[in-house]
């Protein structure tokens, strides 16, 4: 077997438009990195701009990005634990899709956060399933036929078996990466390491691309190694209005305005036209939001969290 080395995995840098077009197709299964921050907002905007449809999203807990994707009609099915809008309120587009089929009916398969995490762990280890005690005694098992409850052959008590998650694409935002795909993360890592290993293709978006020598100086921070990665995209403020640890804070006022507009279908479509379809790319989106506003969030973040 040929040894995987950095030398035979060359420059993977792409534009966001190129990466999304190359790896995310209609009907694909997909997962997104981040948890309580590092949300892949820029990538989601590009998915919407390219009109990609019928996605199956396999994930843990998501807020902004799932509400956007569902409202834009990009998602057919959700397999995960939580959909909402963080501390602000309900995910209005998700609720309309489930209750009224607007803009399309959303299939929902419920899991706990621990259960879905075990699915990604199984996928990352190339195992068919993983055992967990999560969800035992809950109605999730009653309504999710893919969870198999069996007797523990070593101890006699019951465990729940959950199938491996193997999405076609993982999109993960990190603080920094090199052009080879070595990706470094500060703060809470969620399931990102296992998502990258479980997925067939992985797109890394990052705040900054740095030389490989700089990555090696802090090699312990490399959560996702180059051999798991297909594309690297530099997207400063790629999580906005969500936060990115060490780079910028959460813009609660912007999210509040979005949530208010998304209470109606017409209001959401107006927001989508202004901030997604009305921008050619993420740079134009940032300009529309205002660079001074973004820089103020960076200044605020660096008072509390520094890399």
Short mmCIF file of C-alpha atoms in Angstrom, two decimals:
data_model
loop_
_atom_site.label_atom_id
_atom_site.label_comp_id
_atom_site.label_asym_id
_atom_site.label_seq_id
_atom_site.Cartn_x
_atom_site.Cartn_y
_atom_site.Cartn_z
CA UNK A 1 0.00 0.00 0.00
CA UNK A 2 1.29 3.47 -0.85
CA UNK A 3 1.84 5.61 2.18
CA UNK A 4 -0.33 8.72 2.27
CA UNK A 5 1.92 11.75 2.39
CA UNK A 6 1.49 15.47 2.09
CA UNK A 7 3.69 15.41 -1.01
CA UNK A 8 1.17 13.46 -3.14
CA UNK A 9 -1.81 15.52 -2.02
CA UNK A 10 -1.21 18.88 -3.67
CA UNK A 11 -2.78 22.28 -3.56
CA UNK A 12 -6.53 21.89 -2.91
CA UNK A 13 -7.40 25.57 -2.82
CA UNK A 14 -10.61 26.50 -4.65
CA UNK A 15 -13.16 29.27 -4.69
CA UNK A 16 -16.36 28.60 -2.79
CA UNK A 17 -18.31 28.49 -6.04
CA UNK A 18 -15.93 25.89 -7.47
CA UNK A 19 -15.97 23.68 -4.37
CA UNK A 20 -19.76 23.63 -4.03
CA UNK A 21 -20.23 22.99 -7.75
CA UNK A 22 -17.67 20.16 -7.76
CA UNK A 23 -18.85 18.19 -4.75
CA UNK A 24 -22.46 19.04 -3.85
CA UNK A 25 -25.08 17.76 -6.28
CA UNK A 26 -28.87 17.51 -6.26
CA UNK A 27 -29.97 14.66 -4.00
CA UNK A 28 -26.70 14.46 -2.08
CA UNK A 29 -26.42 13.60 1.61
CA UNK A 30 -24.49 16.25 3.49
CA UNK A 31 -23.34 17.28 6.95
CA UNK A 32 -22.04 20.59 8.27
CA UNK A 33 -19.37 21.24 10.87
CA UNK A 34 -19.60 23.54 13.84
CA UNK A 35 -21.61 23.41 17.03
CA UNK A 36 -22.51 26.58 18.94
CA UNK A 37 -20.33 28.53 16.51
CA UNK A 38 -18.28 27.88 13.36
CA UNK A 39 -21.48 27.45 11.33
CA UNK A 40 -20.90 27.10 7.57
CA UNK A 41 -23.02 30.10 6.61
CA UNK A 42 -21.04 31.19 3.53
CA UNK A 43 -21.16 27.66 2.07
CA UNK A 44 -24.90 27.44 2.69
CA UNK A 45 -25.47 30.75 0.89
CA UNK A 46 -23.54 29.37 -2.10
CA UNK A 47 -25.57 26.14 -2.09
CA UNK A 48 -28.72 28.27 -2.25
CA UNK A 49 -27.32 30.49 -5.03
CA UNK A 50 -26.53 27.41 -7.11
CA UNK A 51 -30.08 26.12 -6.68
CA UNK A 52 -29.09 22.71 -5.30
CA UNK A 53 -32.13 20.63 -4.30
CA UNK A 54 -33.30 17.45 -2.54
CA UNK A 55 -30.48 17.32 0.01
CA UNK A 56 -30.49 14.91 2.93
CA UNK A 57 -28.87 16.64 5.89
CA UNK A 58 -27.43 14.32 8.54
CA UNK A 59 -26.33 16.34 11.54
CA UNK A 60 -26.48 16.96 15.28
CA UNK A 61 -28.04 20.33 16.16
CA UNK A 62 -28.34 23.21 13.69
CA UNK A 63 -29.87 26.69 13.71
CA UNK A 64 -29.34 29.38 11.04
CA UNK A 65 -28.05 27.25 8.22
CA UNK A 66 -30.82 24.63 8.30
CA UNK A 67 -33.53 27.26 8.49
CA UNK A 68 -32.01 28.96 5.43
CA UNK A 69 -31.66 25.72 3.45
CA UNK A 70 -35.18 24.55 4.26
CA UNK A 71 -36.69 27.96 3.49
CA UNK A 72 -34.87 28.06 0.15
CA UNK A 73 -36.26 24.65 -0.78
CA UNK A 74 -32.90 22.87 -0.79
CA UNK A 75 -33.64 20.09 1.73
CA UNK A 76 -35.81 16.99 1.37
CA UNK A 77 -34.84 15.10 4.54
CA UNK A 78 -33.33 15.81 7.96
CA UNK A 79 -31.70 13.20 10.21
CA UNK A 80 -30.65 14.82 13.46
CA UNK A 81 -31.31 15.95 17.02
CA UNK A 82 -32.36 19.60 17.14
CA UNK A 83 -33.58 22.32 14.83
CA UNK A 84 -34.25 25.77 16.19
CA UNK A 85 -32.88 29.28 16.18
CA UNK A 86 -30.68 29.15 19.24
CA UNK A 87 -31.67 31.44 22.11
CA UNK A 88 -33.79 33.62 19.82
CA UNK A 89 -36.69 31.30 19.07
CA UNK A 90 -38.12 28.76 16.67
CA UNK A 91 -36.75 27.95 13.24
CA UNK A 92 -39.66 29.47 11.33
CA UNK A 93 -38.92 27.95 7.94
CA UNK A 94 -38.45 24.49 9.41
CA UNK A 95 -41.75 24.77 11.24
CA UNK A 96 -43.60 25.85 8.08
CA UNK A 97 -42.08 22.96 6.12
CA UNK A 98 -43.08 20.35 8.72
CA UNK A 99 -46.53 21.72 9.53
CA UNK A 100 -47.65 23.14 6.17
CA UNK A 101 -45.31 21.71 3.52
CA UNK A 102 -44.04 25.22 2.63
CA UNK A 103 -42.01 25.48 0.44
CA UNK A 104 -41.91 21.65 0.46
CA UNK A 105 -42.55 18.85 2.94
CA UNK A 106 -39.55 18.08 5.13
CA UNK A 107 -38.97 14.47 6.13
CA UNK A 108 -37.73 14.31 9.72
CA UNK A 109 -35.94 11.44 11.45
CA UNK A 110 -35.24 12.08 15.13
CA UNK A 111 -32.08 11.20 17.03
CA UNK A 112 -30.50 12.42 20.25
CA UNK A 113 -27.27 14.41 20.04
CA UNK A 114 -25.41 11.46 21.55
CA UNK A 115 -27.09 9.07 19.14
CA UNK A 116 -26.16 11.05 16.04
CA UNK A 117 -22.62 11.51 17.40
CA UNK A 118 -22.29 7.73 17.68
CA UNK A 119 -23.43 7.43 14.06
CA UNK A 120 -20.60 9.72 12.92
CA UNK A 121 -18.13 7.85 15.13
CA UNK A 122 -19.15 4.58 13.47
CA UNK A 123 -18.80 6.15 10.04
CA UNK A 124 -15.40 7.58 10.89
CA UNK A 125 -14.18 4.19 12.13
CA UNK A 126 -15.66 2.40 9.10
CA UNK A 127 -17.90 0.29 11.36
CA UNK A 128 -21.50 -0.65 10.45
CA UNK A 129 -23.00 0.58 13.72
CA UNK A 130 -22.26 1.78 17.25
CA UNK A 131 -23.83 0.89 20.60
CA UNK A 132 -25.14 3.54 22.99
CA UNK A 133 -27.47 3.86 25.98
CA UNK A 134 -28.73 7.19 24.69
CA UNK A 135 -32.41 7.24 23.67
CA UNK A 136 -33.30 4.18 25.79
CA UNK A 137 -36.54 4.91 27.61
CA UNK A 138 -37.54 7.65 25.16
CA UNK A 139 -40.12 7.80 22.37
CA UNK A 140 -37.35 8.39 19.82
CA UNK A 141 -36.94 4.62 19.63
CA UNK A 142 -40.68 4.20 19.20
CA UNK A 143 -40.75 6.37 16.08
CA UNK A 144 -37.29 5.66 14.62
CA UNK A 145 -37.22 2.10 13.32
CA UNK A 146 -33.52 2.28 12.44
CA UNK A 147 -32.55 2.19 16.13
CA UNK A 148 -32.22 -1.46 17.18
CA UNK A 149 -32.48 -2.29 20.89
CA UNK A 150 -30.63 -5.48 21.84
CA UNK A 151 -29.42 -7.23 24.99
CA UNK A 152 -25.81 -6.52 25.85
CA UNK A 153 -24.10 -9.91 25.27
CA UNK A 154 -21.53 -9.10 27.96
CA UNK A 155 -23.74 -7.68 30.69
CA UNK A 156 -27.35 -8.52 29.96
CA UNK A 157 -28.76 -4.97 30.00
CA UNK A 158 -30.11 -3.38 26.84
CA UNK A 159 -28.24 -1.11 24.45
CA UNK A 160 -29.35 0.81 21.36
CA UNK A 161 -27.54 0.14 18.09
CA UNK A 162 -27.35 3.05 15.65
CA UNK A 163 -26.24 2.78 12.00
CA UNK A 164 -23.11 4.50 10.72
CA UNK A 165 -23.56 7.89 9.09
CA UNK A 166 -21.66 8.16 5.81
CA UNK A 167 -22.68 11.41 4.12
CA UNK A 168 -21.47 12.10 0.61
CA UNK A 169 -20.15 15.53 1.62
CA UNK A 170 -19.00 17.22 4.82
CA UNK A 171 -18.60 21.00 4.86
CA UNK A 172 -16.59 22.20 7.85
CA UNK A 173 -15.48 25.72 8.76
CA UNK A 174 -12.24 26.08 10.73
CA UNK A 175 -10.07 28.90 11.95
CA UNK A 176 -7.16 28.08 9.70
CA UNK A 177 -5.84 25.52 7.23
CA UNK A 178 -3.06 25.06 4.70
CA UNK A 179 -3.57 24.45 0.98
CA UNK A 180 -3.08 20.71 1.51
CA UNK A 181 -6.13 20.51 3.75
CA UNK A 182 -4.63 20.27 7.24
CA UNK A 183 -7.33 22.03 9.27
CA UNK A 184 -6.91 23.48 12.75
CA UNK A 185 -9.72 24.22 15.20
CA UNK A 186 -9.86 26.20 18.44
CA UNK A 187 -12.80 26.00 20.82
CA UNK A 188 -15.50 23.34 20.84
CA UNK A 189 -14.92 20.79 18.07
CA UNK A 190 -18.30 19.02 18.07
CA UNK A 191 -18.30 15.98 15.78
CA UNK A 192 -16.15 17.58 13.09
CA UNK A 193 -13.26 15.13 13.21
CA UNK A 194 -15.59 12.16 12.73
CA UNK A 195 -17.70 13.94 10.13
CA UNK A 196 -14.63 14.52 7.97
CA UNK A 197 -13.61 10.87 8.24
CA UNK A 198 -17.11 9.52 7.66
CA UNK A 199 -17.85 11.62 4.56
CA UNK A 200 -16.89 10.64 1.02
CA UNK A 201 -15.77 14.21 0.30
CA UNK A 202 -14.86 17.04 2.68
CA UNK A 203 -14.83 20.75 1.91
CA UNK A 204 -12.91 22.90 4.39
CA UNK A 205 -13.76 26.58 4.58
CA UNK A 206 -11.51 28.67 6.77
CA UNK A 207 -10.84 32.13 8.09
CA UNK A 208 -7.27 32.06 6.82
CA UNK A 209 -4.93 29.89 4.79
CA UNK A 210 -1.46 29.69 6.30
CA UNK A 211 1.81 28.00 5.26
CA UNK A 212 2.19 24.32 6.13
CA UNK A 213 5.21 25.22 8.28
CA UNK A 214 2.94 27.30 10.51
CA UNK A 215 0.50 24.38 10.81
CA UNK A 216 3.35 22.09 11.86
CA UNK A 217 4.45 24.47 14.61
CA UNK A 218 1.13 23.75 16.35
CA UNK A 219 0.47 20.29 14.99
CA UNK A 220 -1.59 19.31 18.03
CA UNK A 221 -4.31 21.73 16.87
CA UNK A 222 -4.79 19.91 13.55
CA UNK A 223 -8.20 18.33 14.03
CA UNK A 224 -8.69 17.26 10.41
CA UNK A 225 -5.67 15.96 8.45
CA UNK A 226 -5.01 16.59 4.76
CA UNK A 227 -5.93 13.06 3.65
CA UNK A 228 -9.57 13.61 4.70
CA UNK A 229 -9.94 16.80 2.65
CA UNK A 230 -10.84 17.46 -1.01
CA UNK A 231 -11.12 21.25 -1.14
CA UNK A 232 -9.87 24.22 0.88
CA UNK A 233 -11.60 27.60 0.62
CA UNK A 234 -10.55 30.79 2.37
CA UNK A 235 -13.71 32.59 3.48
CA UNK A 236 -13.13 35.32 6.09
CA UNK A 237 -16.25 35.85 8.22
CA UNK A 238 -17.56 32.60 6.75
CA UNK A 239 -19.74 31.91 9.80
CA UNK A 240 -21.35 35.35 10.11
CA UNK A 241 -23.78 36.09 11.76
CA UNK A 242 -22.76 33.14 13.94
CA UNK A 243 -19.46 33.26 15.81
CA UNK A 244 -16.02 31.87 15.09
CA UNK A 245 -13.95 31.36 18.23
CA UNK A 246 -11.03 33.76 18.35
CA UNK A 247 -12.10 35.68 15.23
CA UNK A 248 -15.53 37.30 15.74
CA UNK A 249 -18.54 37.22 18.03
CA UNK A 250 -22.16 36.26 17.41
CA UNK A 251 -24.27 39.09 15.95
CA UNK A 252 -27.44 38.62 17.97
CA UNK A 253 -29.10 41.75 16.54
CA UNK A 254 -28.66 40.60 12.92
CA UNK A 255 -30.05 37.18 13.84
CA UNK A 256 -32.96 38.81 15.62
CA UNK A 257 -33.81 40.80 12.51
CA UNK A 258 -33.66 37.66 10.37
CA UNK A 259 -35.89 35.77 12.79
CA UNK A 260 -38.46 38.53 12.76
CA UNK A 261 -38.56 38.64 8.95
CA UNK A 262 -38.73 34.85 8.64
CA UNK A 263 -41.94 34.72 10.66
CA UNK A 264 -43.73 35.08 7.31
CA UNK A 265 -42.89 33.40 4.02
CA UNK A 266 -42.91 36.77 2.27
CA UNK A 267 -40.55 38.28 4.81
CA UNK A 268 -38.11 35.40 4.48
CA UNK A 269 -38.07 35.61 0.68
CA UNK A 270 -37.38 39.33 0.91
CA UNK A 271 -34.44 38.64 3.25
CA UNK A 272 -33.17 35.88 0.95
CA UNK A 273 -33.32 38.17 -2.09
CA UNK A 274 -31.36 40.88 -0.30
CA UNK A 275 -28.63 38.89 1.46
CA UNK A 276 -28.20 35.75 -0.66
CA UNK A 277 -29.52 36.08 -4.20
CA UNK A 278 -28.72 39.79 -4.19
CA UNK A 279 -25.03 39.08 -3.54
CA UNK A 280 -22.76 37.49 -6.14
CA UNK A 281 -20.56 35.94 -3.47
CA UNK A 282 -19.64 36.02 0.20
CA UNK A 283 -17.53 39.14 -0.21
CA UNK A 284 -20.55 41.09 -1.44
CA UNK A 285 -22.59 39.72 1.47
CA UNK A 286 -19.98 41.01 3.91
CA UNK A 287 -19.96 44.40 2.18
CA UNK A 288 -23.74 44.57 2.44
CA UNK A 289 -23.62 43.74 6.15
CA UNK A 290 -20.86 46.35 6.57
CA UNK A 291 -17.14 45.84 7.13
CA UNK A 292 -17.17 48.16 10.15
CA UNK A 293 -19.86 46.01 11.79
CA UNK A 294 -17.83 42.87 11.14
CA UNK A 295 -14.63 44.43 12.46
CA UNK A 296 -16.44 45.52 15.62
CA UNK A 297 -17.44 41.90 16.21
CA UNK A 298 -13.81 40.87 15.71
CA UNK A 299 -12.68 43.45 18.26
CA UNK A 300 -15.29 42.21 20.73
CA UNK A 301 -14.32 38.57 20.31
CA UNK A 302 -10.63 39.23 20.88
CA UNK A 303 -11.39 40.78 24.24
CA UNK A 304 -12.58 37.36 25.45
CA UNK A 305 -11.04 34.67 23.23
CA UNK A 306 -7.62 34.91 21.62
CA UNK A 307 -5.75 32.41 19.50
#
